[in-house]
Amino acid sequence: MKKVFFALMMPALMLGAVSCTDYQDDIDKLGAENDALRSYNNQTISQLNSVVFQTEDGLNQITVDQPNATTIVYEVEPKELATTLAADITRLSFVSQHGAAMAITAAAGDDTKGTLTITATPSGFDGSKTYSLSLLYKEDGRSYQTAYTPVYVITHTTAGGKYAVGASYQLSAVFTPAYITETDVTWSVDDTTLATISEDGVLTPIKNGTVTITCTSKDNPAVSATVTIEITGGNIPLDEGGVSQGGAE
């Protein structure tokens, strides 16, 4: 009887051993998944608190003067992630509207100041439309997107037309985008022997020649537009589209 009893107990002991092994495999699998999840949650995006556009001189807008490259600065929290964000520009991009684009060509991070400085080249911006830009950072299938910042588009007119001696012409500045409220400008000409221009943009041709007129924003002197005109002695009708200054504040 003892031998039979021993033989009957063996299968039970063996079954118990198999069951324990199965549980251990499940435990190991869960541990590996937990380690992967912990690593995933420690990525840059999970550590970011904020990335905010850094205003300059109180102006909360990104200035675009295509095709010239522009520099855009963001404040990063925590600061020590600034260089990490700048390390791979393929992870950075801008989101815009109306077919406009900002191609990022360089980025630099300063962990001490907590700033991310981006150099980008604009294309497709139309001075008649309103734009805003959002910075997007992607990492391993995840993304972080900043709030949208208004865009300040500078446009230039190159065709000046002809203006006649003996007449006066009222020139005007064209402002874009539509929400611009600081519209004070200064006017000047490069040769006052050929023509003069008043503070409010009245052009008075004096003698024949070619003169360049400059319109400059009072609030942001870095923003200006120029147009070259020809002065003749004939009776030439006013070309009201002679000067167009987009982007003056």
Short mmCIF file of N, CA and C in Angstrom, two decimals, residues 30 40 42 49 54-55 58 60 67 75 85 107 124 139 159 174 208 213-214 216 242-243:
data_model
loop_
_atom_site.label_atom_id
_atom_site.label_comp_id
_atom_site.label_asym_id
_atom_site.label_seq_id
_atom_site.Cartn_x
_atom_site.Cartn_y
_atom_site.Cartn_z
N LEU A 30 5.64 40.86 -16.35
CA LEU A 30 5.10 42.10 -15.79
C LEU A 30 6.22 43.03 -15.33
N TYR A 40 10.02 54.75 -20.32
CA TYR A 40 9.22 55.58 -21.23
C TYR A 40 8.78 56.88 -20.56
N ASN A 42 10.27 58.45 -18.32
CA ASN A 42 11.40 59.30 -17.96
C ASN A 42 11.97 60.05 -19.16
N ASN A 49 7.82 70.89 -18.20
CA ASN A 49 6.72 71.60 -17.56
C ASN A 49 6.12 72.62 -18.51
N GLN A 54 9.47 83.57 -25.88
CA GLN A 54 10.05 84.68 -25.11
C GLN A 54 9.77 86.00 -25.83
N THR A 55 9.01 86.85 -25.19
CA THR A 55 8.69 88.15 -25.79
C THR A 55 9.91 89.05 -25.78
N GLY A 58 8.45 93.66 -25.02
CA GLY A 58 7.02 93.69 -24.74
C GLY A 58 6.15 93.27 -25.91
N ASN A 60 4.61 90.42 -28.08
CA ASN A 60 4.34 88.99 -28.08
C ASN A 60 4.01 88.53 -29.49
N PRO A 67 12.55 86.36 -47.65
CA PRO A 67 13.04 85.01 -47.32
C PRO A 67 14.14 85.01 -46.26
N GLU A 75 11.43 79.99 -23.75
CA GLU A 75 11.85 79.73 -22.38
C GLU A 75 11.40 78.32 -22.00
N LEU A 85 16.42 69.58 -25.95
CA LEU A 85 15.48 69.92 -27.02
C LEU A 85 16.20 70.36 -28.29
N ALA A 107 19.37 75.08 -34.01
CA ALA A 107 18.80 75.26 -32.68
C ALA A 107 19.92 75.21 -31.66
N GLY A 124 6.12 81.22 -48.01
CA GLY A 124 4.68 81.10 -48.21
C GLY A 124 3.83 82.05 -47.39
N GLU A 139 9.15 62.95 -29.95
CA GLU A 139 10.13 62.00 -29.43
C GLU A 139 9.50 60.64 -29.22
N ALA A 159 7.88 98.06 -56.88
CA ALA A 159 7.51 98.90 -58.03
C ALA A 159 7.10 100.28 -57.53
N VAL A 174 0.98 100.43 -45.66
CA VAL A 174 0.04 99.32 -45.56
C VAL A 174 0.52 98.41 -44.43
N ASN A 208 13.84 116.28 -61.89
CA ASN A 208 13.94 114.94 -62.46
C ASN A 208 15.06 114.12 -61.82
N ILE A 213 12.46 106.24 -51.28
CA ILE A 213 11.65 106.65 -50.13
C ILE A 213 11.66 105.51 -49.10
N THR A 214 11.83 105.88 -47.84
CA THR A 214 11.84 104.88 -46.77
C THR A 214 10.74 105.18 -45.75
N THR A 216 9.49 103.90 -41.99
CA THR A 216 10.02 103.19 -40.84
C THR A 216 9.04 103.22 -39.67
N GLY A 242 2.08 103.14 -55.17
CA GLY A 242 3.52 103.38 -55.22
C GLY A 242 4.28 102.88 -54.04
N VAL A 243 3.73 103.02 -52.84
CA VAL A 243 4.46 102.61 -51.65
C VAL A 243 3.56 101.69 -50.82
#
